[in-house]
Tab-separated table of C-alpha atoms in Angstrom:
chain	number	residue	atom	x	y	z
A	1	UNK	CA	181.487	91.115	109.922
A	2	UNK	CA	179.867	88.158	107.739
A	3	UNK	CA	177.438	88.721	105.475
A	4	UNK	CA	175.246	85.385	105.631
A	5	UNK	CA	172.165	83.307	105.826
A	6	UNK	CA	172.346	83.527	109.466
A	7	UNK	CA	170.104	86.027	111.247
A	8	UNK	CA	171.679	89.054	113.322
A	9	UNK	CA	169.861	89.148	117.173
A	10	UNK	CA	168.959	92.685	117.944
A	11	UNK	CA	167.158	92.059	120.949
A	12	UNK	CA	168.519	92.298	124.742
A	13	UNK	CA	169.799	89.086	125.779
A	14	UNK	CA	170.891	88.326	129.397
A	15	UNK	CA	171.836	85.976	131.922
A	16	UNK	CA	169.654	87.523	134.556
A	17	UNK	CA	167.905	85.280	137.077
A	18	UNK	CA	164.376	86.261	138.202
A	19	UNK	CA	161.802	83.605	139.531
A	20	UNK	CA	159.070	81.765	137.586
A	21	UNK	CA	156.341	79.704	138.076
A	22	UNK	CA	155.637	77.020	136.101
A	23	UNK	CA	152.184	75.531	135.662
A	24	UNK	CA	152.022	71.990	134.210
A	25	UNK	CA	149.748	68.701	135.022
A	26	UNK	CA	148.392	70.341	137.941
A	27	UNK	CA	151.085	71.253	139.726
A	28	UNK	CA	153.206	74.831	140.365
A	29	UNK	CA	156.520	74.359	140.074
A	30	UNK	CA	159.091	77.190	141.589
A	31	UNK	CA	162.422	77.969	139.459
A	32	UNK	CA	164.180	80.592	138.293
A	33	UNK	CA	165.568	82.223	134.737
A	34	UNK	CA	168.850	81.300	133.542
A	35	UNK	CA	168.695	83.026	130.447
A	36	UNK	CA	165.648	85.809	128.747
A	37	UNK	CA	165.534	86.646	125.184
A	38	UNK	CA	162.448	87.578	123.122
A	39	UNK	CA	161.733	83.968	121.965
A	40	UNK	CA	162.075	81.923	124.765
A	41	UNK	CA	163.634	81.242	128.152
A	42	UNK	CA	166.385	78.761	129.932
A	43	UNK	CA	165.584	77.575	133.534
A	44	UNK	CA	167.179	76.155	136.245
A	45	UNK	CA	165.889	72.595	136.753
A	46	UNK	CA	164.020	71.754	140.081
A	47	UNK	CA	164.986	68.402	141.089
A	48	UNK	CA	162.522	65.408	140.229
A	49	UNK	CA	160.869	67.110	137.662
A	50	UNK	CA	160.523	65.685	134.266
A	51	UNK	CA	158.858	66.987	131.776
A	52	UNK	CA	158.837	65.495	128.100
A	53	UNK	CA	159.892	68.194	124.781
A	54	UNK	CA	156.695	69.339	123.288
A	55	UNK	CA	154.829	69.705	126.002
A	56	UNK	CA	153.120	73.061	126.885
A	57	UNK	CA	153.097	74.976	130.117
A	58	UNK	CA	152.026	78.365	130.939
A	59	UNK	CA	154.985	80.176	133.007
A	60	UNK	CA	154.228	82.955	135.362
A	61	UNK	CA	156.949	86.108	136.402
A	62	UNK	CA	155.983	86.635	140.678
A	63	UNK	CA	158.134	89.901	140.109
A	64	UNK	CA	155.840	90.990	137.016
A	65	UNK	CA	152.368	90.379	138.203
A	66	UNK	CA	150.652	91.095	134.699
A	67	UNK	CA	153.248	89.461	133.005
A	68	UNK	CA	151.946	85.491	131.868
A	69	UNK	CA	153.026	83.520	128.956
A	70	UNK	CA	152.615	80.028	127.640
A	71	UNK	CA	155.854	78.373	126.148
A	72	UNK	CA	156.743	74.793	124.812
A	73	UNK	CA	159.493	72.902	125.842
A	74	UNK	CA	162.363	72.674	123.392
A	75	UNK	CA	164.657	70.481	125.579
A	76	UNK	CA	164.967	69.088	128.579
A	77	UNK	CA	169.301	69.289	130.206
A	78	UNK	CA	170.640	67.564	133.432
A	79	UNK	CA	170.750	71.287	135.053
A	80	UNK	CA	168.753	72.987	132.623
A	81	UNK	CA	165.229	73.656	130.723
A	82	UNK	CA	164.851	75.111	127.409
A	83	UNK	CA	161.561	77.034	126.490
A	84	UNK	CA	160.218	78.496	123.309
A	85	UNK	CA	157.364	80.795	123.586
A	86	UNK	CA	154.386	79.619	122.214
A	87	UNK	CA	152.961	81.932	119.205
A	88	UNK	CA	154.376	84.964	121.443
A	89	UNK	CA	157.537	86.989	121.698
A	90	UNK	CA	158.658	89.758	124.579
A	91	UNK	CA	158.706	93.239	122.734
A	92	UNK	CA	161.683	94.850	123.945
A	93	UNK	CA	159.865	96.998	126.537
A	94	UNK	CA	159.100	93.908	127.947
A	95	UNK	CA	162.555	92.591	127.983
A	96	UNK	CA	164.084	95.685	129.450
A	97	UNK	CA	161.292	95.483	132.179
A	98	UNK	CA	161.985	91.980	133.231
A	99	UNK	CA	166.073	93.008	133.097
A	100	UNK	CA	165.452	96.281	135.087
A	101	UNK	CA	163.425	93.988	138.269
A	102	UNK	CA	166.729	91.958	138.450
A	103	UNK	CA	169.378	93.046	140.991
A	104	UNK	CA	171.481	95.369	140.435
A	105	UNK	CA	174.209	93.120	141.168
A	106	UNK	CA	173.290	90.643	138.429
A	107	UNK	CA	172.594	93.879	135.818
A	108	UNK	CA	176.369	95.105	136.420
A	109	UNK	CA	177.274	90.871	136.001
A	110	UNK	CA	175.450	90.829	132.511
A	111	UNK	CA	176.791	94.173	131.094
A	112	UNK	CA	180.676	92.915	132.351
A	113	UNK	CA	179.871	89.908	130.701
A	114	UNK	CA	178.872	91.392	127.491
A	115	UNK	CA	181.605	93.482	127.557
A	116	UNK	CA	184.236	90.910	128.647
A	117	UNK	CA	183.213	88.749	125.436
A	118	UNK	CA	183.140	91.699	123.086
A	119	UNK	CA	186.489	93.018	124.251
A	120	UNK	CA	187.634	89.191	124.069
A	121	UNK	CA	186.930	88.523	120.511
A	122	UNK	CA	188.140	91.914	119.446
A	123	UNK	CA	191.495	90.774	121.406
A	124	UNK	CA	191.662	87.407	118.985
A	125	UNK	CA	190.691	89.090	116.219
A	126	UNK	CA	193.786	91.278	116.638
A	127	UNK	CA	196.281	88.751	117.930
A	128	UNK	CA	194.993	85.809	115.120
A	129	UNK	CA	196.079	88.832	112.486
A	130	UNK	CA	199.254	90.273	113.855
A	131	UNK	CA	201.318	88.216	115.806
A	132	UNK	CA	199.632	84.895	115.156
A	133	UNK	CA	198.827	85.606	111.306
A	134	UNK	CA	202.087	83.713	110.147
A	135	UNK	CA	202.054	80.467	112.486
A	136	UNK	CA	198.111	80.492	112.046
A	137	UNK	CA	198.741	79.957	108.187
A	138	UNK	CA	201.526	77.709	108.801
A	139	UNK	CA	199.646	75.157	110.943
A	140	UNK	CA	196.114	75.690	108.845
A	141	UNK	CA	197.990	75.063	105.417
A	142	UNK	CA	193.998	75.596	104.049
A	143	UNK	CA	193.347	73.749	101.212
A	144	UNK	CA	190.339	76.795	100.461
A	145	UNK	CA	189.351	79.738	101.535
A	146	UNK	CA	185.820	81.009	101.934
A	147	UNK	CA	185.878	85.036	101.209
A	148	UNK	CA	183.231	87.040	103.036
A	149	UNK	CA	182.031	90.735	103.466
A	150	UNK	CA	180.348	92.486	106.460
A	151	UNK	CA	178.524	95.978	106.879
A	152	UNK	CA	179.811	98.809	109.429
A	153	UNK	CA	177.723	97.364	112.733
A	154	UNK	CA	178.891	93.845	112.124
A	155	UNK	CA	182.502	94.935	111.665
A	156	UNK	CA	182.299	96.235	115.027
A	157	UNK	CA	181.654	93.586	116.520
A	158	UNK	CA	184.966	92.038	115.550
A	159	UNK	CA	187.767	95.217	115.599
A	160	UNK	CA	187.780	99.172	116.006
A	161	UNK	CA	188.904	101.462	113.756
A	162	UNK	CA	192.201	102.094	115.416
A	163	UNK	CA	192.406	98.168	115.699
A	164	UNK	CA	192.270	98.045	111.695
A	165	UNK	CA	194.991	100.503	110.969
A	166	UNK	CA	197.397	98.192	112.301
A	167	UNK	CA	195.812	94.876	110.723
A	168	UNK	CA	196.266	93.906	106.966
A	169	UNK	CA	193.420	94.426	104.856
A	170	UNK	CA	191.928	90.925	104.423
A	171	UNK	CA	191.062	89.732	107.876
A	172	UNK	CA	191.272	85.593	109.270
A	173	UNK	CA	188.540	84.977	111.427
A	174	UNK	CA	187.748	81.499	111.543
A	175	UNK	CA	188.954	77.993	110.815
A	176	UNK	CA	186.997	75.336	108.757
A	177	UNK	CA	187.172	71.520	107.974
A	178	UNK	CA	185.358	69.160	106.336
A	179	UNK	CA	186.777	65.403	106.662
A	180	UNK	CA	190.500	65.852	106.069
A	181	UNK	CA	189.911	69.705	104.422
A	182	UNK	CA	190.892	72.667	106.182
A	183	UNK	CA	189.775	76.390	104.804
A	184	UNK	CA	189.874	79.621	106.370
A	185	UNK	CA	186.824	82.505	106.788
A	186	UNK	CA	188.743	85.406	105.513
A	187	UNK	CA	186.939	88.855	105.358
A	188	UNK	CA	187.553	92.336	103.607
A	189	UNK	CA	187.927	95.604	105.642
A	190	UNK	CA	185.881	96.903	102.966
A	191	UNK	CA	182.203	96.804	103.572
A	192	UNK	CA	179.456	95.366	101.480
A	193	UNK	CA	178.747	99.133	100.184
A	194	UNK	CA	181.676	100.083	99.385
A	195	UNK	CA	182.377	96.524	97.627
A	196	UNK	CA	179.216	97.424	95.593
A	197	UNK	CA	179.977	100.743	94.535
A	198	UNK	CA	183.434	100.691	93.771
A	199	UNK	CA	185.325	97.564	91.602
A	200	UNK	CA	188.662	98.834	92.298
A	201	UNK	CA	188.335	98.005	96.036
A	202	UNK	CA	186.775	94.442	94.836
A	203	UNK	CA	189.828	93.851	92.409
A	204	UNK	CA	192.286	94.663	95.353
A	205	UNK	CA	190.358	92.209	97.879
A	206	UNK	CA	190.510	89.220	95.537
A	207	UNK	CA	194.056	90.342	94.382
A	208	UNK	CA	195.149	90.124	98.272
A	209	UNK	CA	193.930	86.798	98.854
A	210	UNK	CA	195.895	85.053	96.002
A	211	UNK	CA	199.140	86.651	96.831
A	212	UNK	CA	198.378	86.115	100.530
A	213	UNK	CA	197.225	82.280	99.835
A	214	UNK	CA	198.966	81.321	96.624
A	215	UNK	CA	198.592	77.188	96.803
A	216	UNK	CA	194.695	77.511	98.261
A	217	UNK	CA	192.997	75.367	95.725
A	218	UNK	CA	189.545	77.029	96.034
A	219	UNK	CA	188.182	80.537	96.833
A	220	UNK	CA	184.507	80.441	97.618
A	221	UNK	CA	182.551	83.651	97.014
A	222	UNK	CA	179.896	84.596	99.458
A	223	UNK	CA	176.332	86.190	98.964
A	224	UNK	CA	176.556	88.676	96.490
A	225	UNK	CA	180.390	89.367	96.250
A	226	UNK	CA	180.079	87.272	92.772
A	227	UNK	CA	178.190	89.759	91.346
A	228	UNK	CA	180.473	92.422	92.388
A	229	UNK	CA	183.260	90.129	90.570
A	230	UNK	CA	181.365	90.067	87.356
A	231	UNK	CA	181.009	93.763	87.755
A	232	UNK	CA	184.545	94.937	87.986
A	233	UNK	CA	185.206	92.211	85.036
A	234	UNK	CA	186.923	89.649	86.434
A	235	UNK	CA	186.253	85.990	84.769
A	236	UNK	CA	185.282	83.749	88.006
A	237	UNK	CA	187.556	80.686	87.086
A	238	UNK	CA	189.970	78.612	89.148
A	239	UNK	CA	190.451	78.988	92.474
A	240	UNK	CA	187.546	81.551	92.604
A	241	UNK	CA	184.149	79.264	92.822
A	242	UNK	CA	180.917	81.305	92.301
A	243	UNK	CA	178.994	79.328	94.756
A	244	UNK	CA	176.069	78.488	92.445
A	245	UNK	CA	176.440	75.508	92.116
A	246	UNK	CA	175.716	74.583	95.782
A	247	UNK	CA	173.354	76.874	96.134
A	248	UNK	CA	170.844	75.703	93.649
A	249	UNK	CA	171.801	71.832	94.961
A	250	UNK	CA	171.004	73.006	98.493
A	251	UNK	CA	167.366	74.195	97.731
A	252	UNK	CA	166.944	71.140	95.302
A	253	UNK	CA	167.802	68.802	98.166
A	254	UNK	CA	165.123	71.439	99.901
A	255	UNK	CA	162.829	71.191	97.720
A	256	UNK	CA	162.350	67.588	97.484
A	257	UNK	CA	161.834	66.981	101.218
A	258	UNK	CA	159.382	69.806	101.382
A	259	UNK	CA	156.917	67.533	99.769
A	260	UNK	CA	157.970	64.348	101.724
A	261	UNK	CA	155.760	65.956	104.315
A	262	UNK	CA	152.486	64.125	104.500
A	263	UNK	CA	150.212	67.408	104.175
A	264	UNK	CA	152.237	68.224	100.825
A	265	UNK	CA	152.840	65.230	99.339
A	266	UNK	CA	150.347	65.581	96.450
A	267	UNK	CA	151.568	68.863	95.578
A	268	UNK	CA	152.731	68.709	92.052
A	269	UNK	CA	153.572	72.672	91.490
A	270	UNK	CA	156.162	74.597	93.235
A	271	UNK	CA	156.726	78.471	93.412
A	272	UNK	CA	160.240	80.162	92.980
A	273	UNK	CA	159.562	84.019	94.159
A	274	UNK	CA	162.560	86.274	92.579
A	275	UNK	CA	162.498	83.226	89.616
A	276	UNK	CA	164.050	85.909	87.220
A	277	UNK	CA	167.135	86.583	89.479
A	278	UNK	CA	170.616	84.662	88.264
A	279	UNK	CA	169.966	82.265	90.776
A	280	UNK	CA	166.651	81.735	90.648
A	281	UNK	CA	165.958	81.477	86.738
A	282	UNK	CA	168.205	78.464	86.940
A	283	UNK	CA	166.804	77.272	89.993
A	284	UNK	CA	163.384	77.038	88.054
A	285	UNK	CA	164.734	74.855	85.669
A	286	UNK	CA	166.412	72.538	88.311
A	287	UNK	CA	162.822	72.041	90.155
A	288	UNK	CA	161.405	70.482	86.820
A	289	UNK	CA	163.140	67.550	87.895
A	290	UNK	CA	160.669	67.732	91.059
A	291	UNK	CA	157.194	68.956	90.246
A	292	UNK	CA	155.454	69.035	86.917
A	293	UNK	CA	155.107	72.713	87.299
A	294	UNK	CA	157.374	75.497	88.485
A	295	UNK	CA	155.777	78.992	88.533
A	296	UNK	CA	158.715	81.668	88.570
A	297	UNK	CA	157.407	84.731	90.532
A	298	UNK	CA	159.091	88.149	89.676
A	299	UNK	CA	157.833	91.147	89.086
A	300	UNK	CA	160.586	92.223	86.317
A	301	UNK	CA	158.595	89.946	84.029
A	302	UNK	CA	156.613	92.141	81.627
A	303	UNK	CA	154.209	89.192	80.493
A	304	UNK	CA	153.047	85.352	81.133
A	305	UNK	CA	155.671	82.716	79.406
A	306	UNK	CA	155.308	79.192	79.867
A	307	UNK	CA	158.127	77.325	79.111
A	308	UNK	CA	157.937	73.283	77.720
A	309	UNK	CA	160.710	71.274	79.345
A	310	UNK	CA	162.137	67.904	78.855
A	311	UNK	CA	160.965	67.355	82.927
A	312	UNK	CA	157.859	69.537	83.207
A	313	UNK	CA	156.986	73.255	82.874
A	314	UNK	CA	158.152	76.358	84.007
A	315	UNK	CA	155.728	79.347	84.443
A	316	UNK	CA	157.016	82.807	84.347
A	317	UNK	CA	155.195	85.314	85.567
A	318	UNK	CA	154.136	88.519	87.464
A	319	UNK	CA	150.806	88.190	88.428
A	320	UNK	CA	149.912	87.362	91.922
A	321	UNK	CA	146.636	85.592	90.999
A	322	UNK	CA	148.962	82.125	89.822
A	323	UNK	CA	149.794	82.246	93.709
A	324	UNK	CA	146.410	81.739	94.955
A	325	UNK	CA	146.250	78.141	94.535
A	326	UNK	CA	149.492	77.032	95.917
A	327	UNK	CA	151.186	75.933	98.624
A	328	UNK	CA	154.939	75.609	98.362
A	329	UNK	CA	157.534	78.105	97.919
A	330	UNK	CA	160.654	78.875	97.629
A	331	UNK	CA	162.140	82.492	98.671
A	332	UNK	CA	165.083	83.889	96.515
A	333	UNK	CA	163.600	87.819	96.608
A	334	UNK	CA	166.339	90.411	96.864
A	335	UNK	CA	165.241	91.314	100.446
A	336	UNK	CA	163.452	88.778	102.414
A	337	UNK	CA	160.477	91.123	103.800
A	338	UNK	CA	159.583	91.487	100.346
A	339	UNK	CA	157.652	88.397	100.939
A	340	UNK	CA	155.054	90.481	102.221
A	341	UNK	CA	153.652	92.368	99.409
A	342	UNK	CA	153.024	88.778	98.064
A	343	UNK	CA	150.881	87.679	101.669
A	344	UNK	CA	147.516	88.310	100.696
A	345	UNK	CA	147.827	85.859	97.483
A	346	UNK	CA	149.575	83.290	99.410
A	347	UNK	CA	147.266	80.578	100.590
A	348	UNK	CA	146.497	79.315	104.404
A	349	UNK	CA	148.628	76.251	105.459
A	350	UNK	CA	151.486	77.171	102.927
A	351	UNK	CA	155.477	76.618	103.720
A	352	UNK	CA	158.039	79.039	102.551
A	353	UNK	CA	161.986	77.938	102.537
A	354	UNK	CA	163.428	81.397	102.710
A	355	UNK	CA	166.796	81.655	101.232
A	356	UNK	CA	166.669	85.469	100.794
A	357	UNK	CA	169.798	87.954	102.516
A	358	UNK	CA	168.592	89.468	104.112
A	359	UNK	CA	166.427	86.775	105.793
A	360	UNK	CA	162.581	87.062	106.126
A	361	UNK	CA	162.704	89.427	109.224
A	362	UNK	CA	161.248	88.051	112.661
A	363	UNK	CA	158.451	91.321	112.275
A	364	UNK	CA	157.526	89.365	108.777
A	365	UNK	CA	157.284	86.082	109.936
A	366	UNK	CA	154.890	86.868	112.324
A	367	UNK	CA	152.517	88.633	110.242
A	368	UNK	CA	152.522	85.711	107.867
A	369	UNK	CA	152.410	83.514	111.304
A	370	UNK	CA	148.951	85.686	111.944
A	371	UNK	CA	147.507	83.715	108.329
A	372	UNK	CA	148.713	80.514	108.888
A	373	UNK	CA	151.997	80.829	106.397
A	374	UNK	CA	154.756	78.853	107.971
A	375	UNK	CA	158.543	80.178	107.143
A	376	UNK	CA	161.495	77.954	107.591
A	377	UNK	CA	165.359	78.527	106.791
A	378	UNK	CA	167.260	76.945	104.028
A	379	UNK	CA	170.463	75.477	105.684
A	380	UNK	CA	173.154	72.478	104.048
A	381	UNK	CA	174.944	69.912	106.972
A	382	UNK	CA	177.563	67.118	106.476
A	383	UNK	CA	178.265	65.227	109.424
A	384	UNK	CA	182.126	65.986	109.497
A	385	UNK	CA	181.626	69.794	109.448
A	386	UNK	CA	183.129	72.368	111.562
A	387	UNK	CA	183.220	76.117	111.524
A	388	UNK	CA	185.348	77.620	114.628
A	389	UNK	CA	184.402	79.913	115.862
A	390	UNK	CA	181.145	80.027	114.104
A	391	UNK	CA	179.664	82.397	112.732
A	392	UNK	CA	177.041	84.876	114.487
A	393	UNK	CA	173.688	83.104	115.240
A	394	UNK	CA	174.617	80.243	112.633
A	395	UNK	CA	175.492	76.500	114.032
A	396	UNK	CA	179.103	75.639	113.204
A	397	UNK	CA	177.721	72.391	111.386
A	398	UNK	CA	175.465	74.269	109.640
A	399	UNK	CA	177.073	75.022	105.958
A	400	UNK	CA	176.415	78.004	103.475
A	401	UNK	CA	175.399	76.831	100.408
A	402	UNK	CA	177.789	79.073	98.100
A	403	UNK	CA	180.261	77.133	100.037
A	404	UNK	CA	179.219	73.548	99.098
A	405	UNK	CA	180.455	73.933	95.515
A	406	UNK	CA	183.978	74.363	96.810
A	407	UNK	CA	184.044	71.704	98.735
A	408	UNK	CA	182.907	69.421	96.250
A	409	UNK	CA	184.826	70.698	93.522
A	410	UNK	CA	187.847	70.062	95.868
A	411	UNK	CA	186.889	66.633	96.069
A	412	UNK	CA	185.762	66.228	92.050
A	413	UNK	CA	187.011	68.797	90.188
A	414	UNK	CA	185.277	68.074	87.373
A	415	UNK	CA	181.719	67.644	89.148
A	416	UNK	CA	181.207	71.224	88.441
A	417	UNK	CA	181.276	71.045	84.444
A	418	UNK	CA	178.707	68.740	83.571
A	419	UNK	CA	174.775	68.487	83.940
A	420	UNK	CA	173.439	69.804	87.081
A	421	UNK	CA	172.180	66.540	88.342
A	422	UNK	CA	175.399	65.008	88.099
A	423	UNK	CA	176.659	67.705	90.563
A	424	UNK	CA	174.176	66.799	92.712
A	425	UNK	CA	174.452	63.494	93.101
A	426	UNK	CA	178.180	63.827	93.449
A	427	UNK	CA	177.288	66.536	96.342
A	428	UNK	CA	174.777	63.879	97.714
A	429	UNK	CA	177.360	60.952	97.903
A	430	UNK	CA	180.183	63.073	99.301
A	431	UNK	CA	177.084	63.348	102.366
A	432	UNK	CA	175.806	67.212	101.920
A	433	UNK	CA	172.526	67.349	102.621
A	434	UNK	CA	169.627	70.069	102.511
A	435	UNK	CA	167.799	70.993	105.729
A	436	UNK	CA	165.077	73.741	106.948
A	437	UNK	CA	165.170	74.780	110.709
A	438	UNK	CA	163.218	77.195	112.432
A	439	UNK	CA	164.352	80.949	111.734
A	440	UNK	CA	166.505	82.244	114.359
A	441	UNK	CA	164.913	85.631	116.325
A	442	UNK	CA	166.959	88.837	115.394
């Protein structure tokens, strides 16, 4: 039930094994599927063949006769062969097809499968907060916490509603650590909505955690739950950590490798699209440091403003026609798929690093795919992270960026009071850095 950068897969995903044919260097090479989803496939590998990442082979289904696609290799396993779909993706008609042409042995297999894992983690999701809660706090002794929300279908996914009657309100479900840190992912029964629309039930959450975590030294806020804070007028000071902070370092790490790329490194403007947001008015400023001119995007401004600082300028603006021109961008909107109101302004050959919630949807990206706009997701790493379990379709090394702050205030407490390029090089030395990654499919 986390509300996050990560991506939410909607489409049928089995373990079914049909045969393929692959096609490559002029040879036909016999396997079958160890794995379908919309994006890609994982096969069995045929002994003696080698074939490098990158490379591009068309694979054919001999139980679909109309069914052809071409798909690149991702990676190449002792056992195993990963394969993305090149500029393609199975609708879920097609999906279902390819599932329902698998025995039915293997059908009932997947489905017992699925259900074995859901039942599973709703099992350890139960026993971590009943009669594990106490010795699971004991041995964590977290040094922070990271406080998260959820909507009604991710919920679900963890507990039932007869399983939360007889769990206590604020919910452990995963361990953290960074170097010698520990932290715990703990989440509200109360969903996002109800978080939103009522401050009571956001005064109670954050209430719970301190008396259930008294000596935590940090409590990192998640996604929007910081504006819910401000809203039932609670002051965000120590433990609670707003999460800015790392936020606006992650897309300034971002930012600056964007045009390290050889086609964009002569780029000297940037584009911030929801610039007048809380986040993204200061995230504006932060870019001066980059590029001698940030245009802020949003349509809540009522007029043009440029704005002289001591770095470069900022731009603020509502008119489409200052997109036209350029190339980079940088996607705070309040819903990703906003993005495409904005796609017939937005130049061939440009890169958006989406760090909207929700995410630019896998529908969007393909449309902007169609004229040649490439969208990548925002993500921060450090070497000596781990999330366990991790968090749905998000690597457990990959780190949130409202989380970052946290952990470097836990390290510096001070880093998070002075000038903003202080905190990040502080963020920088402690070894958090920025990264964009291919979108995962829904």
């Amino acid at each position: 039930m986390i509300r996050m950068h990560g991506e939410y897969r909607r489409h049928l995903r089995s373990g079914i094994r049909l045969p393929v044919v692959l096609k490559y260097a002029n040879h036909t090479i016999k396997t079958n599927t160890l794995d379908v989803s919309a994006s890609g496939l994982r096969l069995k590998r045929p002994e003696g063949v080698y074939i490098r990442p990158g490379e591009v082979t068309d694979v054919d289904f001999p139980d679909k006769a109309a069914m052809n696609v071409a798909a690149t290799v991702a990676y190449i396993g002792k056992s195993h062969i990963g394969m993305q779909f090149y500029r393609r993706r199975f609708s879920e008609y097609e999906l279902r097809e390819l599932y329902d042409v698998a025995p039915s042995w293997q059908r009932l297999t997947a489905r017992s499968k699925r259900a074995l894992w859901r039942s599973s983690r709703r099992f350890a999701v139960l026993l971590t907060n009943t009669l594990l809660r106490s010795p699971i706090n004991a041995m964590a002794r977290p040094h922070f916490l990271f406080a998260v929300y959820g909507n009604q279908q991710q919920a679900g996914s963890y507990f039932t509603p007869g399983m939360a009657r007889r769990m206590p309100p604020n919910l452990v479900l995963g361990f953290i650590r960074n170097q010698d840190k520990r932290g715990l992912l703990v989440a509200s029964q109360f969903m996002e909505h109800e978080l939103e629309e009522d401050s009571e039930k956001v005064r109670f959450y954050l209430d719970q955690l301190q008396r259930d975590y008294p000596d935590v030294q940090r409590i990192a806020l998640v996604g929007r739950l910081p504006n819910f804070v401000m809203k039932a007028g609670i002051e965000i000071t120590e433990p609670l950590v707003e999460g800015s902070l790392g936020t606006r370092y992650m897309i300034w790490d971002v930012a600056r490798k964007m045009r390290e790329r050889p086609q964009y490194s002569q780029q000297t403007s940037i584009v911030v699209l929801g610039g007048a947001g809380r986040i993204g008015n200061a995230v504006c400023q932060d870019l001066t440091s980059l590029y001698d001119k940030v245009i802020g995007f949003d349509p809540r401004y009522e007029e043009d403003r440029e704005i002289g600082t001591d770095q470069g300028t900022i731009l603020q603006t509502s008119s489409p026609a200052h997109l036209e021109d350029e190339k980079l961008y940088i996607g705070l909107t309040h819903h990703g798929d906003a993005v495409l109101e904005l796609q017939q302004h937005i130049s061939a050959g440009s890169l958006i690093a989406d760090d909207t919630h929700p995410c630019i949807s896998l529908t969007a990206r393909e449309r902007l795919q169609q004229r040649q706009i490439a969208v990548e997701k925002v993500v921060l790493s450090h070497e000596e992270f781990l999330m366990w379990p991790r968090m749905p379709d998000w690597s457990n090394r990959d780190i949130p960026g409202c989380l970052v702050e946290a952990l470097v205030l836990l390290r510096q407490p001070g880093a998070g009071e002075g000038e903003f390029s202080a905190f990040c090089q502080e963020a920088e030395f402690l070894g958090f850095t920025g990264r964009m990654i291919s979108p995962l499919d829904e």
